[in-house]
XYZ file of N, CA and C in Angstrom:
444
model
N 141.137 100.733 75.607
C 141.301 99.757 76.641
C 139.979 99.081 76.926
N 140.245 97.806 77.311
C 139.061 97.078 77.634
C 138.126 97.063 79.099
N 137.343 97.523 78.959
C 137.242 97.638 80.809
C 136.012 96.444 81.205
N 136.322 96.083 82.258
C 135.518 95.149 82.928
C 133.737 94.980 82.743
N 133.180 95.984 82.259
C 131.728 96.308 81.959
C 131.967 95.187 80.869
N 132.689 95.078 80.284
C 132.079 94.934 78.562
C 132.140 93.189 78.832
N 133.065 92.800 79.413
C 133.152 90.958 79.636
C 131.870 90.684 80.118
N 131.254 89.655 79.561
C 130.307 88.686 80.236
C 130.383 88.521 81.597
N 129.820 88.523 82.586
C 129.883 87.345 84.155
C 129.974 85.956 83.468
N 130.033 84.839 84.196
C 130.378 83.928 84.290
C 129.544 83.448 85.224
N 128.680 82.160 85.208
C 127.374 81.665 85.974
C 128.025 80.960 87.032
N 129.490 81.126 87.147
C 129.904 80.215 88.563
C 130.131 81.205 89.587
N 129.695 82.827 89.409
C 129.893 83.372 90.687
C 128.289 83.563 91.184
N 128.574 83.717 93.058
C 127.198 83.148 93.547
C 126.668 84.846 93.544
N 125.598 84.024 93.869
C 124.637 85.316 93.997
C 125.056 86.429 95.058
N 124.755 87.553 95.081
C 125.092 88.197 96.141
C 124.033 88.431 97.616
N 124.265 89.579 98.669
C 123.166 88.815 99.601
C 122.408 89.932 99.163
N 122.670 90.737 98.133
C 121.588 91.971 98.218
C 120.956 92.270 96.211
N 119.909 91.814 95.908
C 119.888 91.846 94.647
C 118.968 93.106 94.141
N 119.450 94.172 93.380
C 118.752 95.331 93.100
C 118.895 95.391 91.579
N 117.766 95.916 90.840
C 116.912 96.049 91.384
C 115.940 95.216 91.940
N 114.871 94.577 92.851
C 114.072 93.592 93.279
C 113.270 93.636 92.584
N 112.705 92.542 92.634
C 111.397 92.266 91.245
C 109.846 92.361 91.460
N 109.662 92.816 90.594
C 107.971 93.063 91.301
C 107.078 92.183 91.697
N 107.365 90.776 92.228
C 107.505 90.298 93.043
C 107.620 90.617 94.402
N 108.520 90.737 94.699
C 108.864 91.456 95.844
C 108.559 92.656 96.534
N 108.519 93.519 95.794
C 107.983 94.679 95.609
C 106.893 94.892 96.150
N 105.302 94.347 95.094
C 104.279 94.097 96.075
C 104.520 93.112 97.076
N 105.023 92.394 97.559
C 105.296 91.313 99.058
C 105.260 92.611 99.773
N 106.490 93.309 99.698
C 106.583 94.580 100.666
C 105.432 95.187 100.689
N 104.614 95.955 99.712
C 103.697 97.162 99.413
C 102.674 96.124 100.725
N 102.003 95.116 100.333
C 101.143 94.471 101.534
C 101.414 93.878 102.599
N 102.842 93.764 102.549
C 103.137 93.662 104.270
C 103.144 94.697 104.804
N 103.085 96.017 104.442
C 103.015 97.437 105.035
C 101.225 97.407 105.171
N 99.959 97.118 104.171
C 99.266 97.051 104.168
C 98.467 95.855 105.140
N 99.127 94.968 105.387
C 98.629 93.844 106.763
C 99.029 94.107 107.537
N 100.563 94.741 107.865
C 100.652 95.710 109.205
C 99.576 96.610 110.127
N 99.072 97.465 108.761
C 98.440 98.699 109.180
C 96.973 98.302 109.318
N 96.407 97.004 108.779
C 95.642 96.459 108.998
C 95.492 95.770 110.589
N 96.707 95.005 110.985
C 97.008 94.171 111.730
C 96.709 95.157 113.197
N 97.800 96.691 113.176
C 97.707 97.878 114.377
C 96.201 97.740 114.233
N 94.962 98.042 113.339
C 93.914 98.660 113.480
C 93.448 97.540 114.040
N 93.246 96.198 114.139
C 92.907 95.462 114.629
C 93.088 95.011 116.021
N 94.636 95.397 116.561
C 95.148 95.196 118.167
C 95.038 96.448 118.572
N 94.438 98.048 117.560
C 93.990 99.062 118.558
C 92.314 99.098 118.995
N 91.586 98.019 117.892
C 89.927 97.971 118.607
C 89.959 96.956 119.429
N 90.719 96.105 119.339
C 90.774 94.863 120.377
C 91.521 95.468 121.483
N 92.024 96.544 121.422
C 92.553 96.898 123.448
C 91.254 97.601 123.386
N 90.810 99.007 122.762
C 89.817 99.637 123.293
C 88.180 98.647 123.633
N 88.671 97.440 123.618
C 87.627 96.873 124.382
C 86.301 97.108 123.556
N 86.507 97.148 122.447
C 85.172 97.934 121.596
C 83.844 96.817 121.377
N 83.087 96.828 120.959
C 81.790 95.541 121.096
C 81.958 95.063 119.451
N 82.698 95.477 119.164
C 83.080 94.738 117.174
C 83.591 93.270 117.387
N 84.031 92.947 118.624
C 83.966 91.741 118.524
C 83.329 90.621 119.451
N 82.933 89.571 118.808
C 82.197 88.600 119.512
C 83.309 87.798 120.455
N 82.577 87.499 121.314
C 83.653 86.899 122.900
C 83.427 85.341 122.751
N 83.986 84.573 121.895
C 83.103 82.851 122.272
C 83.559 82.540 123.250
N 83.092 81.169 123.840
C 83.058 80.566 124.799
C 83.701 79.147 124.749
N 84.687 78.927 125.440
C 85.382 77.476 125.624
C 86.148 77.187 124.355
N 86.644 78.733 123.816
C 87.301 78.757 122.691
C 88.852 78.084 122.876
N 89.639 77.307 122.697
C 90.760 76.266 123.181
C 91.859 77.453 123.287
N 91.929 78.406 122.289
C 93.059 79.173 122.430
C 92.778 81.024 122.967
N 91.839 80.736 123.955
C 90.962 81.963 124.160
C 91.894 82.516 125.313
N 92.353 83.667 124.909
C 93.068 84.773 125.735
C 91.859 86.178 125.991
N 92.156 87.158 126.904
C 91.742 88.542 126.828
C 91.783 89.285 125.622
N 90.748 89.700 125.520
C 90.774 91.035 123.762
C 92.092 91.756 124.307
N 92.393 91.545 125.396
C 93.413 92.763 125.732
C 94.805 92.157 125.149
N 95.124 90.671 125.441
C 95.896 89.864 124.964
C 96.226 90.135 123.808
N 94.857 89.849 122.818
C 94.583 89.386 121.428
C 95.333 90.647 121.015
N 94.720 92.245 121.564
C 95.141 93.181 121.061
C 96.766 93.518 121.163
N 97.488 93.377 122.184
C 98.680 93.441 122.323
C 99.725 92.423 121.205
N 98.697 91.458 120.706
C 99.536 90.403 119.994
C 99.457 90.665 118.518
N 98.182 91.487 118.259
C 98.083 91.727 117.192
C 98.561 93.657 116.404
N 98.473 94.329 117.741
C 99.632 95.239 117.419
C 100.948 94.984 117.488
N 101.565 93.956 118.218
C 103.084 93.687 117.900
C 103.397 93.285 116.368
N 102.162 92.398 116.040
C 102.629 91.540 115.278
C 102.468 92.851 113.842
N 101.812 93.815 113.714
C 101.424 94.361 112.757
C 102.472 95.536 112.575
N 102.647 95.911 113.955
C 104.503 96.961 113.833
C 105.252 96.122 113.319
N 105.497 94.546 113.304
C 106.745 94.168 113.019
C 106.563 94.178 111.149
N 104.918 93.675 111.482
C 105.337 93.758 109.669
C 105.523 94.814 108.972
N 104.603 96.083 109.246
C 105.332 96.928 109.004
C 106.600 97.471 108.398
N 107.250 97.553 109.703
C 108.688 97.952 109.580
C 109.493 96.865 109.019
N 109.310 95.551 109.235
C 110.341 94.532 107.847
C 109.402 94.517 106.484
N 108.343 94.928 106.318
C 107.686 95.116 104.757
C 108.178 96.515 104.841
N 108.969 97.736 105.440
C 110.042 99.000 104.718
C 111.031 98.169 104.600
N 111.616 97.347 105.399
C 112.704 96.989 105.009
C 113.353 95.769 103.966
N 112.115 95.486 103.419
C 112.505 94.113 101.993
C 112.100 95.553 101.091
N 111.633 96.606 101.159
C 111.990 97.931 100.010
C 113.389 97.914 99.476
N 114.318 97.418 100.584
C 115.718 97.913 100.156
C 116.416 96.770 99.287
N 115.750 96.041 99.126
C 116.193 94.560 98.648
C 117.133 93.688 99.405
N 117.296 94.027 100.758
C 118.397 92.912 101.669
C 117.804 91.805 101.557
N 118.723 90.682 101.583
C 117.982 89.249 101.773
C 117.455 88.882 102.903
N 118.394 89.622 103.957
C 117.840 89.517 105.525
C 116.490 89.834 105.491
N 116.096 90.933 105.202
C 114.752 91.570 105.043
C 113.305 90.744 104.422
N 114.012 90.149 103.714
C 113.027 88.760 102.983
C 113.150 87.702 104.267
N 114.230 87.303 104.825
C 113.849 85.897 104.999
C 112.860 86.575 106.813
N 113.387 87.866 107.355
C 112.663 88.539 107.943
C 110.859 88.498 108.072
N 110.802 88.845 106.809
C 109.337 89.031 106.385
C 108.521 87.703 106.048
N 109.374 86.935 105.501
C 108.776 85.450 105.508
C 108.177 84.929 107.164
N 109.049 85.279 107.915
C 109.138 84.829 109.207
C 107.650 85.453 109.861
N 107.882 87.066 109.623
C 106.563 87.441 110.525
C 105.444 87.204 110.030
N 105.393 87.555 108.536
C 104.098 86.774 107.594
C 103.219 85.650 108.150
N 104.382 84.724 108.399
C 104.347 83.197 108.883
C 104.007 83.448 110.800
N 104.031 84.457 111.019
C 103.526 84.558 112.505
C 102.155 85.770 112.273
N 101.833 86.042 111.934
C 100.839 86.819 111.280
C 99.920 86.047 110.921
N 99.974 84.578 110.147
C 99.097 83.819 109.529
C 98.440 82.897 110.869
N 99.492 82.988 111.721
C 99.528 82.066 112.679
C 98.142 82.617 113.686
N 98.765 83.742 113.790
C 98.361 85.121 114.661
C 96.812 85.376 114.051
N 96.401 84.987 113.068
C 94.610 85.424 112.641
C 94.050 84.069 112.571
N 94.837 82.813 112.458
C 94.379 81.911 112.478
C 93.993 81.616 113.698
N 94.533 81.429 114.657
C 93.541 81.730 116.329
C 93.037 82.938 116.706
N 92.921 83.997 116.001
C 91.729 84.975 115.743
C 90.527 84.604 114.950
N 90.607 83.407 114.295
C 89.246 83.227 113.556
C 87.878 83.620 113.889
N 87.665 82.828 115.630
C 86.302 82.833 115.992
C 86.390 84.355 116.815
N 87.187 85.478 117.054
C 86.372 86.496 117.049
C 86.453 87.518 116.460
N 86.752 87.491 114.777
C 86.298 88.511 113.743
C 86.366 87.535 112.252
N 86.003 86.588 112.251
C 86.610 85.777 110.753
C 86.631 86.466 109.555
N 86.205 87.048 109.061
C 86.240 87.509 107.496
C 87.306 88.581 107.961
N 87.586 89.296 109.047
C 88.579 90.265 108.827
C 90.404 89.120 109.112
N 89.842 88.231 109.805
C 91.137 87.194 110.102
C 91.632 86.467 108.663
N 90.157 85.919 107.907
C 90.767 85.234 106.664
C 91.235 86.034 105.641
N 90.752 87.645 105.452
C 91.577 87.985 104.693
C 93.201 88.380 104.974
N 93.440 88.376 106.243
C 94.654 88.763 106.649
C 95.587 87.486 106.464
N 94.488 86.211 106.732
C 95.356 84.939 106.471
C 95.684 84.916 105.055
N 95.099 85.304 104.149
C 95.378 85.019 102.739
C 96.481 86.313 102.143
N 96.383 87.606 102.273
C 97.374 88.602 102.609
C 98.820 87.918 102.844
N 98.944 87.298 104.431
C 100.096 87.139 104.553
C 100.585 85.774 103.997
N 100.073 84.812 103.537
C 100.316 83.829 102.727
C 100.810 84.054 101.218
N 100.048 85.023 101.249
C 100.634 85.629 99.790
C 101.831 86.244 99.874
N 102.191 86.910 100.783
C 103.541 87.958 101.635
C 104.353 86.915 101.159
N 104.130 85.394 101.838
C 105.110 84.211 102.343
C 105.302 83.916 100.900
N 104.549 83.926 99.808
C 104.612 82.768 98.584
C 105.459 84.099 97.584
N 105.309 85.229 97.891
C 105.468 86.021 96.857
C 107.278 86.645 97.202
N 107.340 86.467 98.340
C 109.047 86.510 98.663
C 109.841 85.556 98.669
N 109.453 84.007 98.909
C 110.254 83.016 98.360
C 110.027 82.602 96.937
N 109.258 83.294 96.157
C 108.907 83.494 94.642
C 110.465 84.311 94.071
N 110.259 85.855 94.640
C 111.229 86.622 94.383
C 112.187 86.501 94.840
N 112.467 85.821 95.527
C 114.294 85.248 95.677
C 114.764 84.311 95.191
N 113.917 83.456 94.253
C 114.057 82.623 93.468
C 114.542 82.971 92.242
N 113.534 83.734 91.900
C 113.487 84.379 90.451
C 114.826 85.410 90.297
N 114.951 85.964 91.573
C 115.741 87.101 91.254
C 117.649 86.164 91.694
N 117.820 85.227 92.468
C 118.785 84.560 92.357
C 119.093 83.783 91.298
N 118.271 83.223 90.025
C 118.552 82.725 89.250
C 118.305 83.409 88.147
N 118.207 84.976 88.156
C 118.879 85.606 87.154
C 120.215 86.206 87.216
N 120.481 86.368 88.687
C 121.305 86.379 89.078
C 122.514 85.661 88.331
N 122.163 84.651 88.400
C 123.078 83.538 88.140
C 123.416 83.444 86.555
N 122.507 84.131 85.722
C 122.329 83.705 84.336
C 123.281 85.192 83.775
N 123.151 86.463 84.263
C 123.580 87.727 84.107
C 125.093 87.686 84.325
């Protein structure tokens, strides 16, 4: 008997919302959104402890409290976190998730510039990469999708 394994797909059915295995692409997206997370906590836990690592400017346009900065930058580093475990599983939610906080993360060191820059620009380039390397892999991996 013939069983369903052995027929070809057919390129007119759509993609599904969950594509496994994910491509290594994706893969590292996740591995360093867990890694700009844990970056991101260490950064909103010296910025609450008030520590002297960072410089205070003056008449800075988007200048909040280190206490601020720190609360914004541990939220923002739990969230990536926990949606860089969760594009591990390959959901699409989880990608367009991680695109999102990436994209608030980039946002989030970019008015951190003037008080730590070299630790802000590498986090800006980190999560830009997060952003380019998951709408990379949902590309790639929907239009094999499509070809399989």
């Amino acid at each position: 008997m013939a069983s369903d394994a052995s027929r070809p797909r057919t390129s007119s059915s759509p993609p599904s919302d969950w594509h496994a295995p994910t491509s290594g692409t994706t893969l590292t997206a996740a591995v360093l959104m867990v890694v700009a997370g844990a970056m991101a906590i260490l950064e909103g836990i010296a910025a609450l402890a008030k520590d002297d690592l960072f410089a205070v400017t003056r008449h800075y346009v988007f200048e909040f409290s280190l206490t601020g900065w720190g609360w914004v930058h541990l939220i923002v580093g739990i969230a990536l976190v926990l949606s860089g475990c969760a594009v591990f599983t390959g959901a699409l939610w989880a990608r367009f998730l991680g695109v999102a906080i990436a994209s608030l993360g980039v946002i989030a060191n970019f008015l951190w510039l003037p008080y730590y820059p070299w630790w802000a620009i590498i986090l800006i380039a980190i999560n830009l990469f997060v952003v380019w390397a998951l709408c990379a892999g949902m590309q790639r991996e929907a239009d094999a999708s499509m070809t399989v």
